[in-house]
Amino acid sequence: MKLYLDSANLGHIKEVASWGVLSGVTTNPTLIAKEDPSVDVKERILEIHNIVGGHLSVEVVSMNAEGMIKEAEEICSWFPLATIKVPMCPEGLKAVKELSKRNIPTNVTLIFNPIQALAANNAGASYVSLFMGRLDDIGMNSTEILSDISEIWYAQSLESQIIAASIRNPLHIVSAAKLGVHIATVPYNV
Ligand code: E4P
């Protein structure tokens, strides 16, 4: 299982990259704003890209597919290997369908159940991100849900990669690894 860092903190990213365990980084607008609300997003993304070199998911903030696609085009003009993080919702799926036609990799985020994961895969997502911590926050068993998703993925030989996201503790990482999940994106403190 690959490990990504769920962060926009350059110091943390540099540190973990130096350990040789880092395959990528996922960001979101909250993580970027938390570091510095006045930061230039493009500049920060390119700084992260220069450190990691591997996978980097950059999230769009538009509410409709057209806006998401425009943002994706802009992000890809910053660096062509960007993975576009798109929210799980009907407009997000439309955007994923179009981006997949253009061979632009997408990471469908904010997935909370196997049906959403399957829909994202079928729309053409390259990655599907299940939010474990947030599921646990609302009294759901995130490991069971991840287990269902993993079972479906292996039964159906689906091509997209599962990301265990919203990781809050080391047991989330262990569960994801045992279930054959491809990637866990982990905050620095965990
Ligand atoms: C994933 O890519 C998200 O950035 C992240 O895991 C969000 O999780 P959280 O907001 O629940 O910490």
PDB file of C-alpha atoms and ligand atoms in Angstrom:
ATOM      1  CA  MET A   1       0.000   0.000   0.000  1.00  0.00           C
ATOM      2  CA  LYS A   2       1.335   3.403  -0.972  1.00  0.00           C
ATOM      3  CA  LEU A   3       1.434   6.239   1.540  1.00  0.00           C
ATOM      4  CA  TYR A   4       0.495   9.768   0.605  1.00  0.00           C
ATOM      5  CA  LEU A   5       0.670  12.760   2.908  1.00  0.00           C
ATOM      6  CA  ASP A   6      -2.591  14.669   3.389  1.00  0.00           C
ATOM      7  CA  SER A   7      -1.059  18.087   3.843  1.00  0.00           C
ATOM      8  CA  ALA A   8      -0.058  21.422   2.367  1.00  0.00           C
ATOM      9  CA  ASN A   9       2.732  22.026   4.890  1.00  0.00           C
ATOM     10  CA  LEU A  10       6.059  22.254   3.043  1.00  0.00           C
ATOM     11  CA  GLY A  11       8.148  21.397   6.115  1.00  0.00           C
ATOM     12  CA  HIS A  12       6.111  18.274   6.833  1.00  0.00           C
ATOM     13  CA  ILE A  13       6.138  17.192   3.190  1.00  0.00           C
ATOM     14  CA  LYS A  14       9.936  17.678   2.923  1.00  0.00           C
ATOM     15  CA  GLU A  15      10.496  15.752   6.151  1.00  0.00           C
ATOM     16  CA  VAL A  16       8.382  12.718   5.185  1.00  0.00           C
ATOM     17  CA  ALA A  17       9.749  12.740   1.612  1.00  0.00           C
ATOM     18  CA  SER A  18      13.245  12.464   3.112  1.00  0.00           C
ATOM     19  CA  TRP A  19      12.250   9.188   4.854  1.00  0.00           C
ATOM     20  CA  GLY A  20      11.729   7.532   1.458  1.00  0.00           C
ATOM     21  CA  VAL A  21       8.155   6.445   2.249  1.00  0.00           C
ATOM     22  CA  LEU A  22       6.231   9.111   0.377  1.00  0.00           C
ATOM     23  CA  SER A  23       4.510   8.329  -2.931  1.00  0.00           C
ATOM     24  CA  GLY A  24       2.334  11.395  -3.204  1.00  0.00           C
ATOM     25  CA  VAL A  25       0.415  14.243  -1.593  1.00  0.00           C
ATOM     26  CA  THR A  26      -3.270  15.080  -1.416  1.00  0.00           C
ATOM     27  CA  THR A  27      -4.325  18.640  -0.690  1.00  0.00           C
ATOM     28  CA  ASN A  28      -7.587  20.429  -0.245  1.00  0.00           C
ATOM     29  CA  PRO A  29      -8.491  24.121   0.044  1.00  0.00           C
ATOM     30  CA  THR A  30      -8.819  23.867   3.848  1.00  0.00           C
ATOM     31  CA  LEU A  31      -5.352  22.374   4.231  1.00  0.00           C
ATOM     32  CA  ILE A  32      -3.835  25.091   2.029  1.00  0.00           C
ATOM     33  CA  ALA A  33      -5.659  27.912   3.882  1.00  0.00           C
ATOM     34  CA  LYS A  34      -4.658  26.446   7.245  1.00  0.00           C
ATOM     35  CA  GLU A  35      -0.989  26.923   6.408  1.00  0.00           C
ATOM     36  CA  ASP A  36      -1.383  30.503   5.184  1.00  0.00           C
ATOM     37  CA  PRO A  37      -4.764  32.029   4.225  1.00  0.00           C
ATOM     38  CA  SER A  38      -3.043  34.572   1.951  1.00  0.00           C
ATOM     39  CA  VAL A  39      -0.888  32.041   0.096  1.00  0.00           C
ATOM     40  CA  ASP A  40      -0.947  31.959  -3.689  1.00  0.00           C
ATOM     41  CA  VAL A  41      -2.485  28.542  -4.383  1.00  0.00           C
ATOM     42  CA  LYS A  42      -0.616  27.979  -7.652  1.00  0.00           C
ATOM     43  CA  GLU A  43       2.690  28.850  -6.014  1.00  0.00           C
ATOM     44  CA  ARG A  44       2.060  26.493  -3.072  1.00  0.00           C
ATOM     45  CA  ILE A  45       0.967  23.647  -5.361  1.00  0.00           C
ATOM     46  CA  LEU A  46       4.083  24.021  -7.498  1.00  0.00           C
ATOM     47  CA  GLU A  47       6.287  24.081  -4.395  1.00  0.00           C
ATOM     48  CA  ILE A  48       4.697  20.819  -3.247  1.00  0.00           C
ATOM     49  CA  HIS A  49       5.063  19.332  -6.732  1.00  0.00           C
ATOM     50  CA  ASN A  50       8.769  20.198  -6.762  1.00  0.00           C
ATOM     51  CA  ILE A  51       9.321  18.386  -3.459  1.00  0.00           C
ATOM     52  CA  VAL A  52       7.265  15.252  -4.147  1.00  0.00           C
ATOM     53  CA  GLY A  53       7.493  14.719  -7.883  1.00  0.00           C
ATOM     54  CA  GLY A  54       4.935  11.864  -7.618  1.00  0.00           C
ATOM     55  CA  HIS A  55       1.188  11.961  -7.234  1.00  0.00           C
ATOM     56  CA  LEU A  56      -0.346  15.315  -6.315  1.00  0.00           C
ATOM     57  CA  SER A  57      -4.127  15.717  -5.989  1.00  0.00           C
ATOM     58  CA  VAL A  58      -5.393  19.284  -6.306  1.00  0.00           C
ATOM     59  CA  GLU A  59      -9.023  19.976  -5.440  1.00  0.00           C
ATOM     60  CA  VAL A  60     -11.465  22.074  -7.454  1.00  0.00           C
ATOM     61  CA  VAL A  61     -13.955  24.347  -5.685  1.00  0.00           C
ATOM     62  CA  SER A  62     -16.559  25.052  -8.387  1.00  0.00           C
ATOM     63  CA  MET A  63     -20.160  23.974  -7.806  1.00  0.00           C
ATOM     64  CA  ASN A  64     -20.824  22.820 -11.381  1.00  0.00           C
ATOM     65  CA  ALA A  65     -19.148  20.554 -13.912  1.00  0.00           C
ATOM     66  CA  GLU A  66     -18.272  23.364 -16.311  1.00  0.00           C
ATOM     67  CA  GLY A  67     -16.449  25.298 -13.583  1.00  0.00           C
ATOM     68  CA  MET A  68     -14.693  22.157 -12.335  1.00  0.00           C
ATOM     69  CA  ILE A  69     -13.452  21.365 -15.862  1.00  0.00           C
ATOM     70  CA  LYS A  70     -12.165  24.935 -16.315  1.00  0.00           C
ATOM     71  CA  GLU A  71     -10.306  24.721 -13.017  1.00  0.00           C
ATOM     72  CA  ALA A  72      -8.878  21.340 -14.024  1.00  0.00           C
ATOM     73  CA  GLU A  73      -7.580  22.840 -17.264  1.00  0.00           C
ATOM     74  CA  GLU A  74      -5.909  25.627 -15.329  1.00  0.00           C
ATOM     75  CA  ILE A  75      -4.331  23.257 -12.808  1.00  0.00           C
ATOM     76  CA  CYS A  76      -3.020  21.056 -15.639  1.00  0.00           C
ATOM     77  CA  SER A  77      -1.451  24.155 -17.218  1.00  0.00           C
ATOM     78  CA  TRP A  78       0.571  24.570 -13.975  1.00  0.00           C
ATOM     79  CA  PHE A  79       1.883  21.001 -14.213  1.00  0.00           C
ATOM     80  CA  PRO A  80       0.549  18.393 -16.638  1.00  0.00           C
ATOM     81  CA  LEU A  81       0.717  15.404 -14.267  1.00  0.00           C
ATOM     82  CA  ALA A  82      -1.805  16.865 -11.797  1.00  0.00           C
ATOM     83  CA  THR A  83      -4.577  14.668 -10.461  1.00  0.00           C
ATOM     84  CA  ILE A  84      -7.789  16.653 -10.166  1.00  0.00           C
ATOM     85  CA  LYS A  85      -9.719  16.143  -6.959  1.00  0.00           C
ATOM     86  CA  VAL A  86     -13.436  16.351  -7.633  1.00  0.00           C
ATOM     87  CA  PRO A  87     -16.257  16.110  -5.053  1.00  0.00           C
ATOM     88  CA  MET A  88     -18.660  13.154  -5.143  1.00  0.00           C
ATOM     89  CA  CYS A  89     -21.923  14.666  -6.444  1.00  0.00           C
ATOM     90  CA  PRO A  90     -23.760  14.600  -9.797  1.00  0.00           C
ATOM     91  CA  GLU A  91     -21.876  17.647 -11.139  1.00  0.00           C
ATOM     92  CA  GLY A  92     -18.609  16.085  -9.971  1.00  0.00           C
ATOM     93  CA  LEU A  93     -19.403  12.874 -11.847  1.00  0.00           C
ATOM     94  CA  LYS A  94     -20.141  14.848 -15.015  1.00  0.00           C
ATOM     95  CA  ALA A  95     -16.768  16.567 -14.683  1.00  0.00           C
ATOM     96  CA  VAL A  96     -15.010  13.220 -14.089  1.00  0.00           C
ATOM     97  CA  LYS A  97     -16.617  11.757 -17.209  1.00  0.00           C
ATOM     98  CA  GLU A  98     -15.323  14.645 -19.333  1.00  0.00           C
ATOM     99  CA  LEU A  99     -11.869  14.759 -17.747  1.00  0.00           C
ATOM    100  CA  SER A 100     -11.489  11.020 -18.207  1.00  0.00           C
ATOM    101  CA  LYS A 101     -12.240  11.410 -21.936  1.00  0.00           C
ATOM    102  CA  ARG A 102      -9.330  13.855 -22.026  1.00  0.00           C
ATOM    103  CA  ASN A 103      -7.090  11.416 -20.087  1.00  0.00           C
ATOM    104  CA  ILE A 104      -6.859  13.786 -17.116  1.00  0.00           C
ATOM    105  CA  PRO A 105      -6.592  11.726 -13.897  1.00  0.00           C
ATOM    106  CA  THR A 106      -9.217  12.386 -11.238  1.00  0.00           C
ATOM    107  CA  ASN A 107      -9.532  11.610  -7.546  1.00  0.00           C
ATOM    108  CA  VAL A 108     -13.177  11.549  -6.468  1.00  0.00           C
ATOM    109  CA  THR A 109     -13.262  12.776  -2.909  1.00  0.00           C
ATOM    110  CA  LEU A 110     -15.907  12.821  -0.158  1.00  0.00           C
ATOM    111  CA  ILE A 111     -16.965   9.223  -0.741  1.00  0.00           C
ATOM    112  CA  PHE A 112     -18.919   7.686   2.134  1.00  0.00           C
ATOM    113  CA  ASN A 113     -20.305   4.395   0.789  1.00  0.00           C
ATOM    114  CA  PRO A 114     -19.659   1.643  -1.782  1.00  0.00           C
ATOM    115  CA  ILE A 115     -22.318   2.860  -4.228  1.00  0.00           C
ATOM    116  CA  GLN A 116     -20.696   6.283  -4.442  1.00  0.00           C
ATOM    117  CA  ALA A 117     -17.321   4.593  -4.938  1.00  0.00           C
ATOM    118  CA  LEU A 118     -18.741   2.439  -7.739  1.00  0.00           C
ATOM    119  CA  ALA A 119     -20.406   5.434  -9.407  1.00  0.00           C
ATOM    120  CA  ALA A 120     -17.134   7.370  -9.312  1.00  0.00           C
ATOM    121  CA  ASN A 121     -15.255   4.407 -10.806  1.00  0.00           C
ATOM    122  CA  ASN A 122     -17.815   3.975 -13.559  1.00  0.00           C
ATOM    123  CA  ALA A 123     -17.739   7.678 -14.437  1.00  0.00           C
ATOM    124  CA  GLY A 124     -14.012   7.260 -15.135  1.00  0.00           C
ATOM    125  CA  ALA A 125     -12.283   8.213 -11.876  1.00  0.00           C
ATOM    126  CA  SER A 126      -8.658   7.183 -11.468  1.00  0.00           C
ATOM    127  CA  TYR A 127      -8.917   7.239  -7.642  1.00  0.00           C
ATOM    128  CA  VAL A 128     -11.822   6.987  -5.183  1.00  0.00           C
ATOM    129  CA  SER A 129     -11.300   8.439  -1.699  1.00  0.00           C
ATOM    130  CA  LEU A 130     -13.271   6.970   1.208  1.00  0.00           C
ATOM    131  CA  PHE A 131     -13.438   9.303   4.232  1.00  0.00           C
ATOM    132  CA  MET A 132     -12.806   6.999   7.186  1.00  0.00           C
ATOM    133  CA  GLY A 133     -12.525   9.537  10.024  1.00  0.00           C
ATOM    134  CA  ARG A 134     -15.647  11.388   9.043  1.00  0.00           C
ATOM    135  CA  LEU A 135     -17.607   8.113   8.866  1.00  0.00           C
ATOM    136  CA  ASP A 136     -16.460   7.200  12.365  1.00  0.00           C
ATOM    137  CA  ASP A 137     -17.424  10.730  13.504  1.00  0.00           C
ATOM    138  CA  ILE A 138     -21.054   9.998  12.616  1.00  0.00           C
ATOM    139  CA  GLY A 139     -21.120   6.592  14.288  1.00  0.00           C
ATOM    140  CA  MET A 140     -20.509   4.492  11.179  1.00  0.00           C
ATOM    141  CA  ASN A 141     -17.923   1.708  10.969  1.00  0.00           C
ATOM    142  CA  SER A 142     -15.471   2.986   8.370  1.00  0.00           C
ATOM    143  CA  THR A 143     -13.493  -0.274   8.301  1.00  0.00           C
ATOM    144  CA  GLU A 144     -16.594  -2.289   7.383  1.00  0.00           C
ATOM    145  CA  ILE A 145     -17.452   0.156   4.609  1.00  0.00           C
ATOM    146  CA  LEU A 146     -13.891   0.084   3.301  1.00  0.00           C
ATOM    147  CA  SER A 147     -14.016  -3.706   3.436  1.00  0.00           C
ATOM    148  CA  ASP A 148     -17.188  -3.714   1.274  1.00  0.00           C
ATOM    149  CA  ILE A 149     -15.530  -1.402  -1.236  1.00  0.00           C
ATOM    150  CA  SER A 150     -12.384  -3.513  -1.348  1.00  0.00           C
ATOM    151  CA  GLU A 151     -14.426  -6.708  -1.822  1.00  0.00           C
ATOM    152  CA  ILE A 152     -16.302  -5.134  -4.739  1.00  0.00           C
ATOM    153  CA  TRP A 153     -13.062  -3.869  -6.296  1.00  0.00           C
ATOM    154  CA  TYR A 154     -11.406  -7.283  -6.238  1.00  0.00           C
ATOM    155  CA  ALA A 155     -14.592  -9.187  -7.245  1.00  0.00           C
ATOM    156  CA  GLN A 156     -15.080  -6.912 -10.243  1.00  0.00           C
ATOM    157  CA  SER A 157     -11.409  -6.273 -11.089  1.00  0.00           C
ATOM    158  CA  LEU A 158     -12.046  -2.531 -11.127  1.00  0.00           C
ATOM    159  CA  GLU A 159      -9.252  -0.353 -12.412  1.00  0.00           C
ATOM    160  CA  SER A 160      -9.475   2.758 -10.271  1.00  0.00           C
ATOM    161  CA  GLN A 161      -7.415   2.866  -7.085  1.00  0.00           C
ATOM    162  CA  ILE A 162      -8.954   3.102  -3.631  1.00  0.00           C
ATOM    163  CA  ILE A 163      -7.593   5.784  -1.308  1.00  0.00           C
ATOM    164  CA  ALA A 164      -8.280   5.554   2.427  1.00  0.00           C
ATOM    165  CA  ALA A 165      -8.681   9.234   3.355  1.00  0.00           C
ATOM    166  CA  SER A 166      -9.678  11.256   6.410  1.00  0.00           C
ATOM    167  CA  ILE A 167      -7.282   9.054   8.372  1.00  0.00           C
ATOM    168  CA  ARG A 168      -7.327   9.847  12.089  1.00  0.00           C
ATOM    169  CA  ASN A 169      -5.229   7.100  13.656  1.00  0.00           C
ATOM    170  CA  PRO A 170      -2.728   4.328  12.834  1.00  0.00           C
ATOM    171  CA  LEU A 171      -5.443   1.640  12.999  1.00  0.00           C
ATOM    172  CA  HIS A 172      -7.112   3.196   9.962  1.00  0.00           C
ATOM    173  CA  ILE A 173      -3.844   2.649   8.069  1.00  0.00           C
ATOM    174  CA  VAL A 174      -3.516  -0.954   9.264  1.00  0.00           C
ATOM    175  CA  SER A 175      -7.149  -1.749   8.335  1.00  0.00           C
ATOM    176  CA  ALA A 176      -6.674  -0.233   4.881  1.00  0.00           C
ATOM    177  CA  ALA A 177      -3.483  -2.237   4.277  1.00  0.00           C
ATOM    178  CA  LYS A 178      -5.117  -5.503   5.416  1.00  0.00           C
ATOM    179  CA  LEU A 179      -8.040  -4.891   3.057  1.00  0.00           C
ATOM    180  CA  GLY A 180      -5.786  -4.512   0.023  1.00  0.00           C
ATOM    181  CA  VAL A 181      -6.496  -0.811  -0.343  1.00  0.00           C
ATOM    182  CA  HIS A 182      -4.041   0.766  -2.778  1.00  0.00           C
ATOM    183  CA  ILE A 183      -3.239   4.013  -0.961  1.00  0.00           C
ATOM    184  CA  ALA A 184      -3.691   5.690   2.425  1.00  0.00           C
ATOM    185  CA  THR A 185      -3.414   9.464   2.584  1.00  0.00           C
ATOM    186  CA  VAL A 186      -2.278  10.326   6.061  1.00  0.00           C
ATOM    187  CA  PRO A 187      -1.977  13.589   8.024  1.00  0.00           C
ATOM    188  CA  TYR A 188       1.512  14.338   9.376  1.00  0.00           C
ATOM    189  CA  ASN A 189       0.510  13.959  13.048  1.00  0.00           C
ATOM    190  CA  VAL A 190      -0.733  10.380  12.466  1.00  0.00           C
TER     191      VAL A 190
HETATM  192  C1  E4P B   1      -8.430  13.603   1.314  1.00  0.00           C
HETATM  193  O1  E4P B   1      -7.838  13.675   0.249  1.00  0.00           O
HETATM  194  C2  E4P B   1      -8.828  14.742   2.153  1.00  0.00           C
HETATM  195  O2  E4P B   1      -7.952  15.824   1.952  1.00  0.00           O
HETATM  196  C3  E4P B   1      -8.773  14.468   3.634  1.00  0.00           C
HETATM  197  O3  E4P B   1      -8.433  13.150   3.941  1.00  0.00           O
HETATM  198  C4  E4P B   1      -9.873  15.116   4.399  1.00  0.00           C
HETATM  199  O4  E4P B   1     -10.079  14.550   5.642  1.00  0.00           O
HETATM  200  P1  E4P B   1     -10.529  15.342   6.939  1.00  0.00           P
HETATM  201  O5  E4P B   1     -10.929  16.724   6.502  1.00  0.00           O
HETATM  202  O6  E4P B   1     -11.634  14.578   7.528  1.00  0.00           O
HETATM  203  O7  E4P B   1      -9.311  15.351   7.813  1.00  0.00           O
END
